[in-house]
XYZ file of C-alpha atoms in Angstrom:
383
model
C 0.000 0.000 0.000
C 1.583 3.260 -1.160
C -0.735 5.541 0.751
C -1.415 5.737 4.456
C -4.962 6.394 5.673
C -3.484 8.544 8.414
C -3.879 12.180 7.507
C -2.422 15.287 9.031
C -4.163 18.619 8.798
C -2.027 21.322 7.249
C -1.987 24.561 9.206
C -1.190 27.649 7.210
C 1.438 29.740 9.021
C 0.226 33.239 9.612
C 2.226 35.969 7.980
C 3.197 38.679 10.437
C 1.342 41.816 9.452
C 3.716 44.704 8.779
C 2.935 48.299 9.623
C 0.965 49.968 6.846
C -0.336 53.427 6.176
C -3.834 53.882 7.637
C -6.970 53.272 5.610
C -7.805 56.453 3.734
C -4.191 57.276 2.884
C -3.872 58.845 -0.598
C -2.591 56.235 -3.036
C 0.601 58.044 -3.986
C 1.609 58.286 -0.321
C 1.928 54.489 -0.151
C 5.410 53.013 -0.182
C 6.858 51.670 -3.414
C 7.131 49.442 -5.261
C 3.624 48.206 -4.455
C 0.969 46.210 -6.263
C -2.068 48.476 -6.328
C -5.544 47.274 -7.282
C -8.189 49.787 -8.298
C -11.282 48.296 -6.675
C -13.676 50.077 -9.033
C -11.861 48.588 -12.036
C -11.721 45.165 -10.374
C -15.450 45.186 -9.652
C -16.149 46.356 -13.207
C -14.214 43.395 -14.604
C -15.879 40.921 -12.267
C -19.393 42.147 -13.030
C -18.741 42.365 -16.782
C -17.509 38.778 -17.035
C -20.188 37.511 -14.638
C -22.939 39.114 -16.730
C -21.653 37.292 -19.802
C -21.785 33.915 -18.077
C -25.162 34.637 -16.513
C -26.562 34.821 -20.045
C -24.839 31.662 -21.354
C -25.135 27.957 -20.597
C -21.433 27.685 -19.795
C -20.432 29.077 -16.420
C -17.286 30.604 -15.005
C -14.882 28.813 -12.686
C -12.562 31.621 -11.499
C -8.933 30.521 -11.739
C -7.347 32.147 -8.716
C -3.714 31.544 -9.649
C -3.802 34.882 -11.449
C -3.973 36.753 -8.119
C -3.608 34.106 -5.339
C -5.719 36.295 -3.061
C -8.783 34.984 -1.168
C -10.296 38.472 -0.856
C -10.420 38.812 -4.646
C -11.719 35.270 -5.124
C -14.593 35.961 -2.726
C -15.496 38.992 -4.839
C -15.416 36.821 -7.962
C -17.847 34.306 -6.479
C -20.059 37.068 -5.131
C -20.301 38.407 -8.686
C -22.253 35.382 -9.923
C -22.228 33.538 -13.231
C -20.057 30.714 -11.907
C -20.229 26.979 -11.165
C -19.934 27.501 -7.414
C -16.217 26.950 -7.051
C -12.724 27.969 -8.093
C -9.727 26.523 -9.921
C -6.156 26.463 -8.616
C -2.848 25.331 -10.080
C -1.349 23.456 -7.144
C -2.148 21.574 -3.963
C -0.458 24.376 -2.044
C -2.897 26.910 -3.451
C -5.826 24.660 -2.566
C -4.478 24.370 0.990
C -4.732 28.150 1.256
C -8.164 28.637 -0.288
C -10.058 25.785 1.399
C -9.470 27.161 4.946
C -10.562 30.553 3.612
C -14.077 29.291 2.954
C -13.908 27.838 -0.561
C -15.740 24.509 -0.620
C -15.461 23.543 -4.310
C -11.880 23.546 -5.601
C -10.587 22.053 -8.837
C -6.835 21.474 -9.060
C -6.212 22.110 -12.764
C -3.044 20.063 -12.744
C -1.700 16.526 -12.546
C -1.089 15.295 -8.983
C 1.127 12.206 -9.088
C 3.479 11.883 -6.096
C 2.364 9.996 -2.968
C 2.923 13.048 -0.773
C 0.784 15.312 -2.931
C -1.948 12.716 -3.378
C -2.164 12.303 0.397
C -2.508 16.076 0.769
C -5.212 16.042 -1.898
C -7.146 13.445 0.094
C -6.777 15.515 3.258
C -8.409 18.434 1.470
C -11.205 16.165 0.249
C -12.259 15.727 3.881
C -12.961 19.458 4.048
C -14.265 20.370 0.585
C -15.285 19.060 -2.809
C -11.949 18.481 -4.542
C -11.405 17.817 -8.232
C -8.229 16.913 -10.077
C -7.075 16.211 -13.630
C -5.562 12.961 -14.913
C -3.904 11.841 -18.134
C -2.584 8.354 -17.316
C -3.951 5.021 -16.028
C -1.148 4.800 -13.454
C -2.217 8.107 -11.920
C -5.828 6.934 -11.850
C -4.809 3.810 -9.934
C -2.755 5.779 -7.406
C -5.544 8.287 -6.816
C -8.031 5.463 -6.366
C -5.821 3.621 -3.849
C -5.340 6.782 -1.821
C -9.002 7.793 -1.902
C -10.099 4.359 -0.701
C -7.419 4.227 2.005
C -8.473 7.611 3.318
C -12.219 7.196 2.959
C -12.759 10.099 0.562
C -14.071 10.617 -2.946
C -12.130 12.625 -5.521
C -13.808 14.195 -8.533
C -11.700 13.413 -11.600
C -11.548 15.121 -14.979
C -9.689 13.590 -17.923
C -7.139 15.959 -19.420
C -7.380 15.993 -23.229
C -4.618 17.417 -25.423
C -6.153 19.598 -28.120
C -3.560 22.263 -28.945
C -0.529 22.825 -26.705
C 0.869 19.299 -26.737
C 2.251 19.631 -23.215
C 0.178 16.950 -21.512
C -3.145 15.214 -21.762
C -4.355 12.124 -23.595
C -5.284 12.355 -27.236
C -8.936 12.987 -28.117
C -11.191 10.099 -29.014
C -10.335 6.512 -28.109
C -7.428 7.271 -25.710
C -9.641 9.664 -23.742
C -12.481 7.138 -23.671
C -10.177 4.398 -22.376
C -8.925 6.635 -19.576
C -12.443 7.771 -18.692
C -13.527 4.135 -18.432
C -10.623 3.497 -16.054
C -11.812 6.371 -13.857
C -15.410 5.132 -13.921
C -14.251 1.689 -12.783
C -11.927 3.016 -10.053
C -13.283 3.007 -6.476
C -13.012 6.281 -4.625
C -13.110 8.319 -7.837
C -16.031 10.119 -9.460
C -15.654 10.702 -13.200
C -16.852 14.257 -13.809
C -15.843 14.953 -17.386
C -13.100 16.281 -19.626
C -10.969 19.379 -19.942
C -8.350 21.007 -22.093
C -6.033 23.974 -21.748
C -5.492 25.594 -25.108
C -3.459 28.524 -23.774
C -4.051 32.211 -24.403
C -5.219 32.858 -27.953
C -4.575 36.508 -28.752
C -4.644 38.130 -32.178
C -5.057 41.582 -33.652
C -7.837 40.036 -35.734
C -10.679 38.929 -33.426
C -12.103 36.675 -36.140
C -8.799 34.796 -36.440
C -8.640 34.356 -32.660
C -12.219 33.091 -32.569
C -11.556 30.611 -35.371
C -8.441 29.311 -33.627
C -10.321 28.953 -30.333
C -13.156 26.990 -31.908
C -10.669 24.769 -33.717
C -8.869 24.036 -30.442
C -12.105 23.169 -28.640
C -13.724 20.989 -31.305
C -11.713 17.807 -30.498
C -12.894 18.131 -26.893
C -16.518 18.407 -27.985
C -16.098 15.421 -30.294
C -14.665 13.446 -27.382
C -17.668 14.325 -25.249
C -19.943 12.932 -27.939
C -17.811 9.778 -28.149
C -18.000 9.309 -24.381
C -21.753 9.732 -24.268
C -22.135 7.327 -27.193
C -20.165 4.828 -25.108
C -22.636 5.273 -22.261
C -20.414 7.477 -20.072
C -22.126 10.543 -18.612
C -20.153 13.778 -18.951
C -21.052 16.534 -16.499
C -18.027 18.773 -17.044
C -16.512 20.067 -20.279
C -13.925 22.643 -19.231
C -12.078 24.867 -21.696
C -11.091 28.439 -22.397
C -9.498 31.243 -20.409
C -9.573 35.013 -20.154
C -8.288 35.511 -23.708
C -11.208 33.718 -25.355
C -13.934 33.432 -22.726
C -16.477 35.233 -24.923
C -15.964 32.711 -27.719
C -15.587 29.495 -25.734
C -18.254 30.420 -23.193
C -20.804 30.667 -25.994
C -19.971 27.278 -27.570
C -22.715 24.713 -27.134
C -21.389 21.800 -25.094
C -18.836 23.679 -22.993
C -19.962 23.720 -19.350
C -17.311 25.831 -17.629
C -14.480 28.238 -18.400
C -11.556 28.517 -15.925
C -10.689 32.177 -16.467
C -8.815 34.297 -13.951
C -6.657 37.025 -15.486
C -9.754 39.089 -16.285
C -9.952 40.227 -12.650
C -6.740 42.267 -12.623
C -6.084 42.247 -16.389
C -2.515 42.598 -17.626
C -0.610 44.198 -20.466
C -0.713 41.163 -22.744
C -4.519 40.827 -22.538
C -5.656 44.450 -22.219
C -5.356 45.427 -25.928
C -7.560 42.479 -26.906
C -10.240 42.999 -24.238
C -11.080 46.722 -24.424
C -14.322 46.225 -22.482
C -12.255 45.359 -19.382
C -10.007 47.625 -17.311
C -6.466 47.229 -16.018
C -7.167 46.904 -12.304
C -3.778 45.693 -11.066
C -0.743 47.932 -11.543
C 2.602 48.399 -9.859
C 3.331 51.860 -8.509
C 7.027 52.726 -8.444
C 9.074 55.828 -7.704
C 11.558 57.776 -9.823
C 14.915 57.315 -8.092
C 17.343 58.717 -10.673
C 17.347 60.915 -13.797
C 20.669 60.207 -15.550
C 19.721 62.217 -18.651
C 16.720 63.922 -20.289
C 14.153 61.426 -21.491
C 15.543 58.653 -19.308
C 14.816 57.571 -15.747
C 15.479 54.870 -13.199
C 12.692 53.666 -10.903
C 12.536 51.310 -7.927
C 10.246 48.937 -9.849
C 12.299 46.030 -11.156
C 11.851 42.339 -11.823
C 11.244 41.543 -8.147
C 8.220 43.852 -8.111
C 6.843 43.550 -11.644
C 8.239 40.408 -13.254
C 9.713 40.191 -16.739
C 9.828 36.478 -17.524
C 7.496 36.684 -20.503
C 7.422 40.386 -21.381
C 8.009 43.938 -20.206
C 5.263 45.968 -18.524
C 3.470 48.869 -20.128
C 4.131 52.293 -18.597
C 0.908 54.199 -18.187
C 1.744 57.792 -17.286
C 4.659 58.815 -19.515
C 4.661 60.073 -23.127
C 5.834 57.370 -25.578
C 7.536 55.239 -22.920
C 9.968 52.433 -23.705
C 11.175 50.041 -21.019
C 14.890 49.525 -21.648
C 15.140 46.778 -19.070
C 14.376 45.588 -15.564
C 17.123 44.581 -13.177
C 16.298 42.935 -9.868
C 15.204 46.147 -8.151
C 15.342 48.872 -10.799
C 13.430 49.813 -13.917
C 15.125 51.637 -16.804
C 12.631 53.654 -18.829
C 13.008 55.983 -21.803
C 10.284 58.503 -22.641
C 9.598 61.428 -24.955
C 10.836 64.623 -23.298
C 10.180 66.842 -26.320
C 6.849 68.048 -24.951
C 8.377 69.107 -21.656
C 7.840 65.912 -19.669
C 10.324 66.044 -16.806
C 9.426 63.676 -13.928
C 11.274 64.596 -10.765
C 12.830 62.373 -8.126
C 10.094 60.955 -5.930
C 7.351 61.125 -8.562
C 5.287 57.987 -9.110
C 5.371 55.829 -12.228
C 2.599 53.330 -12.981
C 3.291 50.046 -14.761
C 0.847 47.368 -15.886
C 2.654 44.003 -15.687
C 2.816 41.845 -18.778
C 1.612 38.832 -16.775
C -0.696 39.396 -13.805
C -0.073 35.988 -12.230
C 3.700 36.391 -12.216
C 3.409 39.851 -10.694
C 0.972 38.824 -7.952
C 3.312 36.014 -6.930
C 5.983 38.619 -6.146
C 3.988 40.482 -3.497
C 2.952 39.656 0.067
C 0.093 42.158 -0.003
C -2.141 43.975 -2.444
C -3.131 47.547 -1.669
C -6.784 47.996 -2.662
C -7.652 51.582 -3.510
C -10.795 53.406 -4.510
C -10.962 57.029 -5.649
C -7.182 57.337 -5.088
C -7.530 56.375 -1.428
C -6.473 53.203 0.403
C -9.566 51.081 1.115
C -8.061 47.763 2.230
C -4.910 45.672 2.395
C -5.314 42.136 1.043
C -2.896 39.344 1.823
C -1.638 37.400 -1.209
C -2.019 34.253 0.851
C -1.085 31.750 -1.865
C 2.080 33.542 -2.897
C 4.827 30.982 -3.535
C 2.455 28.041 -3.066
C 3.499 26.154 -6.185
C 3.913 22.685 -4.637
């Protein structure tokens, strides 16, 4: 027996709360670099996306990895239009969100090691827990652990439709794996999923065509499963980039989107009906020459793994580079722009999830005034 029925309850260590400016402090009096969320913009994004799903058969499952913050996730569920739960990317994230009141959590990942599977079963004592699979061996291990620990795990078969990273092939391979789940004690076959990645294009019609093409093998697999007598409750696909397309496709039941809440620089040009709610405020620390500045917002505050941030309050800005703790920014000084030392510079990160994972706290502001401080409780919880 690989798995012990003895479970230990994980206790999240409490982060010591630092000293902050009082509620009501003007935004630009906050220390920098800081991740600032405009609550009005956040609530606009949440209500806009929720309204879309309220009017479609498919529903939203907010993917909280994009912000890792229970306070934001509670707002997303309060907005409506969802399946009743959230998606996470790791067991560690689930171990943060379940104690914070989330009772339906889907781990949109493969959980294969004995240690992680045991932790998954521990969570299943406290909440409805789902997980993805793409191999018979993983199905057997999950089944053994679920039986040993007296829990039931909801299982979704991961189908490869576009990225080629993981997942079984559509059609017969997916049916065979689904049958293995159906026959496995301790497991409840829920359905199928795919992750097609962000699909962004300057031509919305091209993006829509690519999204539909990526989803069609999943829909065909659903039909194959039902023809084989296997009930499919869940067909999960899509993300923030294509939620309006995928969420309107007949046969899709849920869309695990998350970036829409904060919105980032890579998605904002393609979703003009949403607002950039999460930005990093930094301070000008040096002016080596006209049209060039150094700020205290570098990689450790903004992130630059997949792209540079956009700079929102300078004429024709160009990010030269980000070192660990400094940002190098060129701008057009021909119209008299001359930011002084101590002035604030606003950057929208290229990737919201990467940026959120760099901060212990989010400063929530409304009308340029501090309204709340939210702990990024799942920061660093990638195991």
